[in-house]
Coordinates of C-alpha atoms in Angstrom, one line a residue:
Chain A
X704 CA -17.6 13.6 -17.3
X705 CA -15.3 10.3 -17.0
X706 CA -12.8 9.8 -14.2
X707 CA -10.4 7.6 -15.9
X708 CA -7.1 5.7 -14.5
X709 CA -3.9 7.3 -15.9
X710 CA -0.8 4.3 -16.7
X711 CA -2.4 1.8 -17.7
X712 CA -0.1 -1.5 -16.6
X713 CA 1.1 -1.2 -13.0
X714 CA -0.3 0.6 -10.1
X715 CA -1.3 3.9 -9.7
X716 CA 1.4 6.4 -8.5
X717 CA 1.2 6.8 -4.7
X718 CA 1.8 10.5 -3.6
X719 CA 2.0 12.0 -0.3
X720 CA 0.0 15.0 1.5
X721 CA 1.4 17.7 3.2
X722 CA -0.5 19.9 5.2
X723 CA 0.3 23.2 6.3
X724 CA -1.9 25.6 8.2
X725 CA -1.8 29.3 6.5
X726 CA -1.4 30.0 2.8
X727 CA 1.4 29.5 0.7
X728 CA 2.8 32.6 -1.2
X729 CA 5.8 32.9 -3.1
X730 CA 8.9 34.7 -1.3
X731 CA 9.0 36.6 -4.3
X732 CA 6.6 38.3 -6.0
X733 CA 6.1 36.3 -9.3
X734 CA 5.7 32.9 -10.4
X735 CA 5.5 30.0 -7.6
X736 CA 6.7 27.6 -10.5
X737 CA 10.4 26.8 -9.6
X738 CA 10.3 28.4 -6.4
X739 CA 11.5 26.6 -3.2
X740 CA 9.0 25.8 -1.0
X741 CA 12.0 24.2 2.1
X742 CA 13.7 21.2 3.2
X743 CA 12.1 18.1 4.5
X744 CA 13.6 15.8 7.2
X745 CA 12.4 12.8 9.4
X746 CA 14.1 11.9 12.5
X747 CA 15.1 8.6 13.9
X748 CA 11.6 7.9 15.4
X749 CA 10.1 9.3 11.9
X750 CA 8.8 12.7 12.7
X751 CA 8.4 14.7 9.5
X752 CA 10.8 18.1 10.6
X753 CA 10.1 21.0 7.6
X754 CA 12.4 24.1 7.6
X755 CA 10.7 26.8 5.3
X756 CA 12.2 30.2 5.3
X757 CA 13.0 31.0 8.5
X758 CA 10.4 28.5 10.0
X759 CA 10.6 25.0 11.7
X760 CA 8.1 23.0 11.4
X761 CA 7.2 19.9 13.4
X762 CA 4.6 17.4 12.2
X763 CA 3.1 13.8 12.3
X764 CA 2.7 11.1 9.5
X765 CA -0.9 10.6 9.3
X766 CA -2.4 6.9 7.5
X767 CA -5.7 8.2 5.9
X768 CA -8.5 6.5 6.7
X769 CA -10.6 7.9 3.4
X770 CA -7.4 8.0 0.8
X771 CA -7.7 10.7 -1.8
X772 CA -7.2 10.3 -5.6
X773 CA -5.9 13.3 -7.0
X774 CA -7.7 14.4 -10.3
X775 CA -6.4 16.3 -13.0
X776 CA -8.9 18.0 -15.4
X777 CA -8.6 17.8 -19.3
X778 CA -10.8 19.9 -21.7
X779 CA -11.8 22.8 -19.4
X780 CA -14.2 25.6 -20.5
X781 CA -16.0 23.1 -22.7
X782 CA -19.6 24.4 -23.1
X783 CA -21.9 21.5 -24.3
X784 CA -25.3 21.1 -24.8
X785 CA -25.6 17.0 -24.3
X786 CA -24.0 17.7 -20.9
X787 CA -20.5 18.3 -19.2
X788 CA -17.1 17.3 -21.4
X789 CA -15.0 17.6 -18.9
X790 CA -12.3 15.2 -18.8
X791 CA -11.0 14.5 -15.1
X792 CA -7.7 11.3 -14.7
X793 CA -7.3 9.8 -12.1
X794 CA -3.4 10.6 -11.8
X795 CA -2.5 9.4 -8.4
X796 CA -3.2 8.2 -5.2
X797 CA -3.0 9.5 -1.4
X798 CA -2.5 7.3 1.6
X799 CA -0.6 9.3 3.1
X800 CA -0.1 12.7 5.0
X801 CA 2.3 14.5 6.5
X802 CA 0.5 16.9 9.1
X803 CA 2.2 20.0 10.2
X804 CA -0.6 21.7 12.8
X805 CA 2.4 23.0 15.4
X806 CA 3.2 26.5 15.3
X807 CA 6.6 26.8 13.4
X808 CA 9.6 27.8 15.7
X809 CA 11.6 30.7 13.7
X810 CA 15.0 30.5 13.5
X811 CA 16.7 33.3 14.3
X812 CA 19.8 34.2 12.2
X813 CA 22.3 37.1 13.5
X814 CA 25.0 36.3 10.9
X815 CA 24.2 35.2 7.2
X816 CA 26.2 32.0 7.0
X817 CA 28.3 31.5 3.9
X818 CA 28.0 28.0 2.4
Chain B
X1326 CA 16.7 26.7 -11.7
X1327 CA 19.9 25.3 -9.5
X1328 CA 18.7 22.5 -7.5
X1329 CA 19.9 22.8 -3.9
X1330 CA 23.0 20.9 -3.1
X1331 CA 23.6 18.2 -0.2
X1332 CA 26.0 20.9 1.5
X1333 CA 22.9 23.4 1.2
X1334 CA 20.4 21.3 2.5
X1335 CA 23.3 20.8 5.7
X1336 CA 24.0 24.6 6.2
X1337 CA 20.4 25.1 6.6
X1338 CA 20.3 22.5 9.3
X1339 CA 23.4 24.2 11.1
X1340 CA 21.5 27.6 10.8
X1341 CA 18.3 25.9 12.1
X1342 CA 20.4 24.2 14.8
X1343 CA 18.9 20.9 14.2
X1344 CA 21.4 17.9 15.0
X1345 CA 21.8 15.7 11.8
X1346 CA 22.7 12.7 13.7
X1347 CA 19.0 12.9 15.1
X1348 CA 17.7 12.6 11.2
X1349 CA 17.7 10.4 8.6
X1350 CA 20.4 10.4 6.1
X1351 CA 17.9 11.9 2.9
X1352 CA 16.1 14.7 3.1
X1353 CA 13.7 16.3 0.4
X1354 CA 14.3 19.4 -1.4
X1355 CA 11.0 20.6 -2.0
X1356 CA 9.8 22.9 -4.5
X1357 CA 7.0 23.7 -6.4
X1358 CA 6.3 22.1 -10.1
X1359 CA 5.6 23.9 -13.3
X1360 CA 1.7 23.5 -13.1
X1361 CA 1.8 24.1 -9.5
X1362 CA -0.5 27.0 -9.4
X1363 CA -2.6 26.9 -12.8
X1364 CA -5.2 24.7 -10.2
X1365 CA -5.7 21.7 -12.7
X1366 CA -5.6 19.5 -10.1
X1367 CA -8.0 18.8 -7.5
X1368 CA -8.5 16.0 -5.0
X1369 CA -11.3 13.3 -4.3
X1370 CA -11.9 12.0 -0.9
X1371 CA -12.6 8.5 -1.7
X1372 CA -15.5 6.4 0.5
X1373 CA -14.3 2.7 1.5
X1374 CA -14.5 0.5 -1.6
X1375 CA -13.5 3.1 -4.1
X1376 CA -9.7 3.0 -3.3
X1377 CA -9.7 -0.5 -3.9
X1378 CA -12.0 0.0 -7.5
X1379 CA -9.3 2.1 -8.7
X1380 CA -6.5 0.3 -7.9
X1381 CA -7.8 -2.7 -9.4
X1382 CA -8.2 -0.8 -12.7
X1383 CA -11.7 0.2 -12.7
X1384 CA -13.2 3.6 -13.5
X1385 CA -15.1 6.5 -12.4
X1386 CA -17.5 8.4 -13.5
X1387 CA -19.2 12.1 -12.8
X1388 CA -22.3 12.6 -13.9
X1389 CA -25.1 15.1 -14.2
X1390 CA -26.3 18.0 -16.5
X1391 CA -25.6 22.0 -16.0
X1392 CA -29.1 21.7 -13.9
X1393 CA -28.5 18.9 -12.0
X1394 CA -26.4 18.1 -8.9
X1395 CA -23.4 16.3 -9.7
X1396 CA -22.8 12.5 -8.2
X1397 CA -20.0 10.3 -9.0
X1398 CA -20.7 6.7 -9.8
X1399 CA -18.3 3.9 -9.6
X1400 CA -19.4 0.8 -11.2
X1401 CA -22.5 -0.5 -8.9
X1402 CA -23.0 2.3 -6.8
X1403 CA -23.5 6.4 -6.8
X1404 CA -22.4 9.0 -4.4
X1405 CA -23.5 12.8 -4.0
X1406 CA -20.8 14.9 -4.3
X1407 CA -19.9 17.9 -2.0
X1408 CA -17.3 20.1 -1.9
X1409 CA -15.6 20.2 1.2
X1410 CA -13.3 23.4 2.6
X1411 CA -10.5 23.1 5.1
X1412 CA -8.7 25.9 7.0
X1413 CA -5.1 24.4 6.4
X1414 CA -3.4 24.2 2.8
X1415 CA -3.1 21.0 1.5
X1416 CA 0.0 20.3 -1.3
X1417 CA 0.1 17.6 -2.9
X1418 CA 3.2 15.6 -3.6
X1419 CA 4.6 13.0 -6.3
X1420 CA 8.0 10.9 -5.6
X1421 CA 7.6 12.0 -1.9
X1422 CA 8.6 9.3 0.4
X1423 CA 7.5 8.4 3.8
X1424 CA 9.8 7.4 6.6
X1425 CA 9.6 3.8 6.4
X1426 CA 10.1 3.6 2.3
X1427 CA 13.6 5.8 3.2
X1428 CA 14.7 3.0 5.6
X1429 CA 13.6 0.3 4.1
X1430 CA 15.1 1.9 1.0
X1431 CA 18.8 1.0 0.4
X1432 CA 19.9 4.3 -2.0
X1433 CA 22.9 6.0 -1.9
X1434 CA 21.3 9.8 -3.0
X1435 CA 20.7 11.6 0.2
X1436 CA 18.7 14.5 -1.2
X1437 CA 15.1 13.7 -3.1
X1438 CA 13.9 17.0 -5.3
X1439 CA 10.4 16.3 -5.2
X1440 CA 7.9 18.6 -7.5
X1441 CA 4.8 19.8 -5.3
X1442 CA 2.3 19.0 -8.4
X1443 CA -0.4 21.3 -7.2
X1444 CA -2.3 22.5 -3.8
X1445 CA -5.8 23.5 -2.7
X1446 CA -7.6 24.2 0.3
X1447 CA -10.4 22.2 -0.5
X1448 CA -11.5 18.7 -2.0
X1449 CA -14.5 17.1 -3.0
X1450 CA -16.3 14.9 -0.1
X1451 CA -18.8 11.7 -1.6
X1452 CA -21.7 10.3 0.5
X1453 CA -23.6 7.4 -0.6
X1454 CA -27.1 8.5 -1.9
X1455 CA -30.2 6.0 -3.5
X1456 CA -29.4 6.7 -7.3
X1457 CA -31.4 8.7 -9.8
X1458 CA -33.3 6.9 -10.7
X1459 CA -37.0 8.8 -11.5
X1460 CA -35.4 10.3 -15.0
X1461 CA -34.8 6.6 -16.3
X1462 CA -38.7 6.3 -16.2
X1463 CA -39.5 9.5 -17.3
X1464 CA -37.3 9.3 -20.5
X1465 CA -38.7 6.3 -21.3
X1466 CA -42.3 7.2 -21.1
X1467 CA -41.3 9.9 -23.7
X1468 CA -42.1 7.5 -26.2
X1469 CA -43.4 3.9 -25.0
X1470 CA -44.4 0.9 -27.4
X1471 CA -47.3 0.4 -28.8
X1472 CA -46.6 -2.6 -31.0
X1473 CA -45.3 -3.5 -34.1
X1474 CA -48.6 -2.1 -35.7
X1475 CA -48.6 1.3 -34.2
X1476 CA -47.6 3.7 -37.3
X1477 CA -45.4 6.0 -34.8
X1478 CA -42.3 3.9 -34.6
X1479 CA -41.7 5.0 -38.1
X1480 CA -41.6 8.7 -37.6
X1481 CA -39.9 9.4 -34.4
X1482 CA -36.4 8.4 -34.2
X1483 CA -35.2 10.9 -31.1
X1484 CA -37.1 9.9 -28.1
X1485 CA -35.4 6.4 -28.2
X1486 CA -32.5 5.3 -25.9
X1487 CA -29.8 2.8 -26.0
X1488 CA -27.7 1.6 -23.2
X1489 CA -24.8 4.4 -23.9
X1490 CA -27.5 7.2 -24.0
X1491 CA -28.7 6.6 -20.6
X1492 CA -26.0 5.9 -19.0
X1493 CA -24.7 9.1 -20.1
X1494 CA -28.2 11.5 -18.9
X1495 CA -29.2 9.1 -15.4
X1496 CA -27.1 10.2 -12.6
X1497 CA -26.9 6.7 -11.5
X1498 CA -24.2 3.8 -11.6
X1499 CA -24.5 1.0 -14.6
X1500 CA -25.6 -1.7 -12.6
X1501 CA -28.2 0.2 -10.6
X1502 CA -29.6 1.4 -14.2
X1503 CA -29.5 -1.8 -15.7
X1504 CA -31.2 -3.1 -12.5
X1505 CA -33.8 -0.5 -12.5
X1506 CA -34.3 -1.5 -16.6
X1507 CA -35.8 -5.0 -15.3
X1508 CA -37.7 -3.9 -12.1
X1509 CA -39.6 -1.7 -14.6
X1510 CA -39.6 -4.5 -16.8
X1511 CA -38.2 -2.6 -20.3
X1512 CA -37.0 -4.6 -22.7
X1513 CA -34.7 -4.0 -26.3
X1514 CA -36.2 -3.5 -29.3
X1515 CA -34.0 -2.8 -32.2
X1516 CA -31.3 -1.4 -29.5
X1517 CA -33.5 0.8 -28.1
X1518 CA -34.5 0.5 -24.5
X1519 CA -38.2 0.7 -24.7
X1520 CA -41.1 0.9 -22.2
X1521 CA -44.8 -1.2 -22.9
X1522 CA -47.4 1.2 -23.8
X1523 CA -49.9 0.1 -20.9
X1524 CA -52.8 -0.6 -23.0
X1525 CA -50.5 -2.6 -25.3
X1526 CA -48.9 -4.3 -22.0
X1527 CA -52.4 -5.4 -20.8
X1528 CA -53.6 -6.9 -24.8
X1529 CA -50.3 -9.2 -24.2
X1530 CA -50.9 -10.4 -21.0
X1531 CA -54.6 -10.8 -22.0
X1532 CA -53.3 -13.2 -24.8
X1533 CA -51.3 -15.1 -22.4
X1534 CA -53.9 -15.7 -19.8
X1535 CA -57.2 -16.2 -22.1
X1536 CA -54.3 -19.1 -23.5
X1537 CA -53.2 -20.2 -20.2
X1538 CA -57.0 -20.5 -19.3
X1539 CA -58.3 -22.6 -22.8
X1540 CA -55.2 -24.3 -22.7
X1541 CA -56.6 -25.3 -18.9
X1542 CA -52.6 -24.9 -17.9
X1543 CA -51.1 -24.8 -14.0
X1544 CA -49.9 -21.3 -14.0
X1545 CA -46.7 -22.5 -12.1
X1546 CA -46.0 -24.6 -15.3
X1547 CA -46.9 -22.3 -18.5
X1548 CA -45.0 -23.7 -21.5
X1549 CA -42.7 -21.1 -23.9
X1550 CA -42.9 -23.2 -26.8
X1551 CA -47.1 -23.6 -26.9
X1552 CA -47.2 -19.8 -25.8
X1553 CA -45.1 -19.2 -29.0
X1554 CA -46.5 -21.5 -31.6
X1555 CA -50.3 -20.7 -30.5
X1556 CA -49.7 -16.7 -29.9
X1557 CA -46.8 -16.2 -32.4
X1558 CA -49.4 -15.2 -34.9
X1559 CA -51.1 -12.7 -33.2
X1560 CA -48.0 -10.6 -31.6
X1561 CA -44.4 -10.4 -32.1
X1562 CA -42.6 -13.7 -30.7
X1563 CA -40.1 -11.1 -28.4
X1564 CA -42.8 -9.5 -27.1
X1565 CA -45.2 -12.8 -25.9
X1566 CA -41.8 -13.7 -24.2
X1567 CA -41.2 -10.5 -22.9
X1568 CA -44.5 -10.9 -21.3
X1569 CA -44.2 -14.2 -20.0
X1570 CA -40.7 -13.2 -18.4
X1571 CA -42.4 -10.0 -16.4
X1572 CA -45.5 -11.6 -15.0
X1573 CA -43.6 -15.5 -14.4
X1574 CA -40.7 -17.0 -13.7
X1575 CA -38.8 -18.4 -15.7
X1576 CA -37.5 -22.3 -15.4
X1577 CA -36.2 -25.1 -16.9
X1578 CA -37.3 -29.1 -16.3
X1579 CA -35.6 -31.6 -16.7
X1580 CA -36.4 -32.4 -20.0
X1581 CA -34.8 -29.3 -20.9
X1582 CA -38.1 -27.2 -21.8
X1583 CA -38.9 -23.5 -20.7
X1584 CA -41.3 -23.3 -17.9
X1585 CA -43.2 -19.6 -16.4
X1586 CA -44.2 -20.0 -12.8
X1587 CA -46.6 -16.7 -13.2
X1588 CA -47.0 -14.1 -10.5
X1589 CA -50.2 -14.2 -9.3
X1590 CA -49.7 -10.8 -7.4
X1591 CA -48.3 -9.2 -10.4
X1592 CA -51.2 -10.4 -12.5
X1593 CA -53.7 -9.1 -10.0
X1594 CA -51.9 -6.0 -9.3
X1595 CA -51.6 -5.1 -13.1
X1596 CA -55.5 -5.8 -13.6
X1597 CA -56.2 -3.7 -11.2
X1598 CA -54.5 -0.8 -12.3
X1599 CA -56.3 -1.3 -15.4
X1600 CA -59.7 -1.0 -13.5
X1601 CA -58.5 1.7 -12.1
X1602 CA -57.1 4.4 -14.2
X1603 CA -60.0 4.2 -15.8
X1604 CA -61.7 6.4 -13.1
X1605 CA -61.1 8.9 -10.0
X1606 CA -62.3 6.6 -7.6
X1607 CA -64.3 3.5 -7.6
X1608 CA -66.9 1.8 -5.0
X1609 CA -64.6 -0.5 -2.8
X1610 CA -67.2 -2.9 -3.1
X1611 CA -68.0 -2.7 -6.1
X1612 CA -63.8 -2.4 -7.0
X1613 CA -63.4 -6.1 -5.1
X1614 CA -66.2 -7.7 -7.0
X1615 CA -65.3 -6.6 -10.6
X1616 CA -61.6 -6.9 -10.2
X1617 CA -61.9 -10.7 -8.6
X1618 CA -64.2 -11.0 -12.1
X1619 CA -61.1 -10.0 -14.3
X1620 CA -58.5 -11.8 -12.9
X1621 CA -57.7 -15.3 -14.8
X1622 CA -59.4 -18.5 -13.3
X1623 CA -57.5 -19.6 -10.2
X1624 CA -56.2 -16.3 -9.0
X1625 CA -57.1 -14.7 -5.7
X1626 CA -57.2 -10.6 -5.6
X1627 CA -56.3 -9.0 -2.1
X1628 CA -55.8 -5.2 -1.6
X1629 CA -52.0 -5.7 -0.3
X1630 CA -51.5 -6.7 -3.7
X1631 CA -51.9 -3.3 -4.8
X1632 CA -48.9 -1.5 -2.6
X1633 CA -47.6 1.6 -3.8
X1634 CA -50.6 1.8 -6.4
X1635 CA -53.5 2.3 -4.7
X1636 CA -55.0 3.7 -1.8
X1637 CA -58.5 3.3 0.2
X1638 CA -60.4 6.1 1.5
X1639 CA -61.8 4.4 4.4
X1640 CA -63.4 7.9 5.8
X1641 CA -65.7 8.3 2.9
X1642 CA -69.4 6.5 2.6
X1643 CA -69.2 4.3 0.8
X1644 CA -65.0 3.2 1.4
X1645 CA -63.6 4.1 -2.3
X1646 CA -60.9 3.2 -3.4
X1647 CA -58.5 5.8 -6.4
X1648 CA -55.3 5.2 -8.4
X1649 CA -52.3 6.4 -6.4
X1650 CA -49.0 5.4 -8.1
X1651 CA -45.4 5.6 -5.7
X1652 CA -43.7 6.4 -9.0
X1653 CA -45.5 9.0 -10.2
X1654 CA -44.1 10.9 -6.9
X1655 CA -41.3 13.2 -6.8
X1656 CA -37.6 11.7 -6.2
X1657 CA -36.6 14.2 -3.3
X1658 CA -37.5 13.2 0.2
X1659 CA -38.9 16.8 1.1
X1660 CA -41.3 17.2 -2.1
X1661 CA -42.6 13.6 -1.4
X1662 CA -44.1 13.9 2.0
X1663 CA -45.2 17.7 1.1
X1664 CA -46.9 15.7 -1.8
X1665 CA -48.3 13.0 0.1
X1666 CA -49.4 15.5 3.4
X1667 CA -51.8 17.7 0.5
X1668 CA -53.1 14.4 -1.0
X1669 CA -54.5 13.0 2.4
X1670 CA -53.7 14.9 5.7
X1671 CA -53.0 11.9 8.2
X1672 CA -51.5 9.1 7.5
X1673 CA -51.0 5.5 9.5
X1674 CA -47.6 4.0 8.9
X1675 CA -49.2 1.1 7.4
X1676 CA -50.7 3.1 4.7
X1677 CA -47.7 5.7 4.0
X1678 CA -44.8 2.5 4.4
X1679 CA -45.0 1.9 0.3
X1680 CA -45.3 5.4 -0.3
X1681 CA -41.4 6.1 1.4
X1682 CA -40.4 2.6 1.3
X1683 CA -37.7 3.5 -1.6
X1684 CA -37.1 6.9 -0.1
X1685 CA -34.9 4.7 2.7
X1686 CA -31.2 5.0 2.2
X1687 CA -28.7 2.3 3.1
X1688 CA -29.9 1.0 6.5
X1689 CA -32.4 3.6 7.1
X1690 CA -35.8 2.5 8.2
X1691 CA -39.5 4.0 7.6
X1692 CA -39.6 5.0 11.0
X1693 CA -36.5 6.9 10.5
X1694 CA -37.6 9.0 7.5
X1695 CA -41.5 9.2 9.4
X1696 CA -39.2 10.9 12.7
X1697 CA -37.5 13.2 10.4
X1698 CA -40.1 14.7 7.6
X1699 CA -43.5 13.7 9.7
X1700 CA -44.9 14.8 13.1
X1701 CA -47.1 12.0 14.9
X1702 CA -50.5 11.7 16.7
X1703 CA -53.3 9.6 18.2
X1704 CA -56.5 9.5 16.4
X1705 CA -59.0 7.3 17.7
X1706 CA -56.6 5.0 19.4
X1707 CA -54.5 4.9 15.8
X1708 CA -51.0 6.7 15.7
X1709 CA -50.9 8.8 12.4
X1710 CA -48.6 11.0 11.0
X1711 CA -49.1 14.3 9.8
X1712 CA -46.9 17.3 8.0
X1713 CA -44.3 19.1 10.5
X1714 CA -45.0 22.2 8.3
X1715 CA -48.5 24.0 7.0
X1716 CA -49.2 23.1 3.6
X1717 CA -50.3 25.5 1.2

């Protein structure tokens, strides 16, 4: 299988890591395409703050030592007798990530506020 | 879907009771992409180097069949591939911007929608590992060269290999194939990587030095052009040079005109392995006097020419002396010393050193690999090393 570079002229696109202990399901039932996952914020001093449901999160911005390149696989479920097909790009690059190991603080609503 | 609004993004900060004035102006609204779940992407944790090959345009590569192990090879170098599970989830995120790209950043938007593209809990981890390198051998020997007289050339047309074809079965980067290619002195014939028949090998090299010796030559100054013109009717022209090129070196005077500087270990080693193969063992003695015989006019024979091929049995009466090839060994460390511990029980590190010399990764010495696979004694005042396990 190759790994080749995606956009050809220019740099590869630089994305960002966040990590979140526990899984991540969908509020509702159904599709996670579309759904919110919550609002990202960095204070002053540049701490990452996420609010997701009824959660605060705290976290740190992290400069990887071993960068990741993201992958995205082309031609899956290719059976081959000369050896794998599989096409993997290399889409994107991570410096970065945004850890979030704190346990979130909830927020505690009495009233439902109208926007 | 409706995209949340700047007044949406500051009604959940009232209702989290978080002070805006401690924040930065943008925030991101984050939600997950279309693709987001259907897990088509996966992430690489790259070793030092490989960043840097990427961003400067360069590819990657995985390779390996259904029944091998897969390793990822950048352009000189190959890596074992593992995959690697964390406990936290890990989302990965395009357009997402860090703290200091939103202050150094001068737009007027104050809310980012940012697609997370995909997430996992794992990703694949590389480690640096010697290249595969025993396959690249064993292909070749499928169907080695025999000459431009040998009638088989004709008829089989699948056992042959160009560059593409290997680099696309040997789990190993191009340079350290193409590397490999010379140390095992192949050569192209008719695009095909092929490997000298040894008999074949040996009626060249015989050519060369029966010229060298009539010719009454220096064998540091062998001259291409006579080579050609005298042997050029006896053997392919590409294949007297191919010969010259493995057993000298190759240089150019002054005058312009192509020189060999020959290897006299090379020659000696590659006469003895003739001697050799042709029995189980031989008489030491007898072994020293014949092969100093056969060796062209000039050359010395001396048993640490013959490293990684052979092997004396100095407990036997009379010392003998048998055909023991390093690359006729297995590849993985494990089945190597199992392999050499049930050909001869004890070994000293002088003898074993050729036998795991190529086992050493980066910066890892013999005595390394003897500490981890081999258990060590005193015998008669000699440390040797034995198996750390019973072999069958």
């Amino acid at each position: 299988a190759s790994l080749t570079r995606s956009g050809g002229a220019g740099g590869l696109a630089q994305w960002v890591l966040v990590e979140l202990q526990g899984e991540v399901e969908p509020r509702q039932s159904g599709e996670l395409a579309g759904s919110l996952l919550g609002d990202l914020h960095y204070t002053h001093e540049g701490i990452p703050v996420l609010i997701v449901g009824h959660h605060i999160l705290y976290g740190k911005v992290v400069q990887l030592e071993k960068p990741f390149a993201v992958l995205v696989k082309r031609g899956a479920g290719e059976p081959s007798p000369t050896g794998p097909h599989t096409c993997y790009t290399v889409t994107a690059l991570i410096k970065t990530k945004l850890l979030f190991k704190t346990r979130p603080k909830p927020i505690i609503t009495n009233v439902p506020k109208k926007v | 879907g409706a995209m949340r609004s700047r007044a949406e993004v500051d009604a959940t900060l009232r209702t989290a009771k978080l002070n805006p004035a401690e924040l930065l102006p943008v925030a991101h609204c984050l939600s997950f992409g279309p693709q987001a779940g259907a897990g088509e992407c996966c992430l690489l944790q790259l070793e030092p180097g490989l960043c840097a090959e990427l961003e400067a345009g360069r590819s990657l590569v995985i390779r390996g069949e259904k029944d091998e192990q897969a390793v990822l090879c950048s352009k000189d170098k190959t890596y074992d591939m593992k995959i690697a599970d964390t406990s936290n989830m890990l989302l990965f995120i395009p357009g997402c911007k860090t703290p200091e790209q939103l202050k150094a950043d001068q737009a007027s938007c104050n809310v980012i929608h940012s697609q997370i593209a995909g997430f996992s809990n794992n990703y694949w981890e590389l480690r640096r590992c010697r290249p595969k390198l025993k396959k690249l051998r064993k292909l070749l020997m499928e169907d080695p060269y025999e000459g431009p007289d040998s009638r088989k050339d004709q008829t089989l047309t699948f056992s042959k290999y160009t560059t593409e074809d290997l680099l696309s079965l040997i789990q190993a980067s191009e340079e350290e194939i193409l590397h490999q290619l010379q140390v095992i002195d192949a050569c192209k014939i008719e695009g095909f990587w092929r490997i000298l028949e040894f008999d074949y090998e040996m009626k060249l090299l015989n050519h060369v030095t029966q010229l060298i010796d009539s010719e009454s030559w220096s064998l540091s100054k062998v001259p291409l052009r006579t080579c050609l013109e005298e042997l050029g009717s006896l053997e392919p022209r590409e294949m007297i040079e191919h010969t010259l090129l493995s057993y000298g070196r190759k240089y150019i005077d002054d005058a312009g005109e192509v020189y060999f500087e020959m290897h006299e270990d090379k020659i000696c080693r590659a006469i003895a392995q003739m001697l050799l193969q042709n029995a189980v063992k031989f008489n030491l003695s007898e072994f020293h006097e014949v092969w100093q015989q056969s060796v062209p006019e000039g050359m010395t024979t001396r048993l640490d020419q013959l490293k990684g091929l052979a092997l004396v049995d100095k407990s036997s009466r009379p010392e003998t002396i048998f055909l023991l090839k390093v690359e006729d060994l297995p590849e993985d460390n494990q089945e190597r010393f199992n392999s050499l511990f049930s050909i001869r029980e004890k070994w000293t590190e002088e003898d074993i050193t050729p036998y795991i010399q190529d086992l050493c990764a980066e910066k890892q010495t013999v005595g390394a690999l003897l500490t981890k696979y081999a258990r060590s004694s005193m015998q008669n005042g000699v440390k040797v090393y034995n198996s750390r396990r019973p072999i069958s």
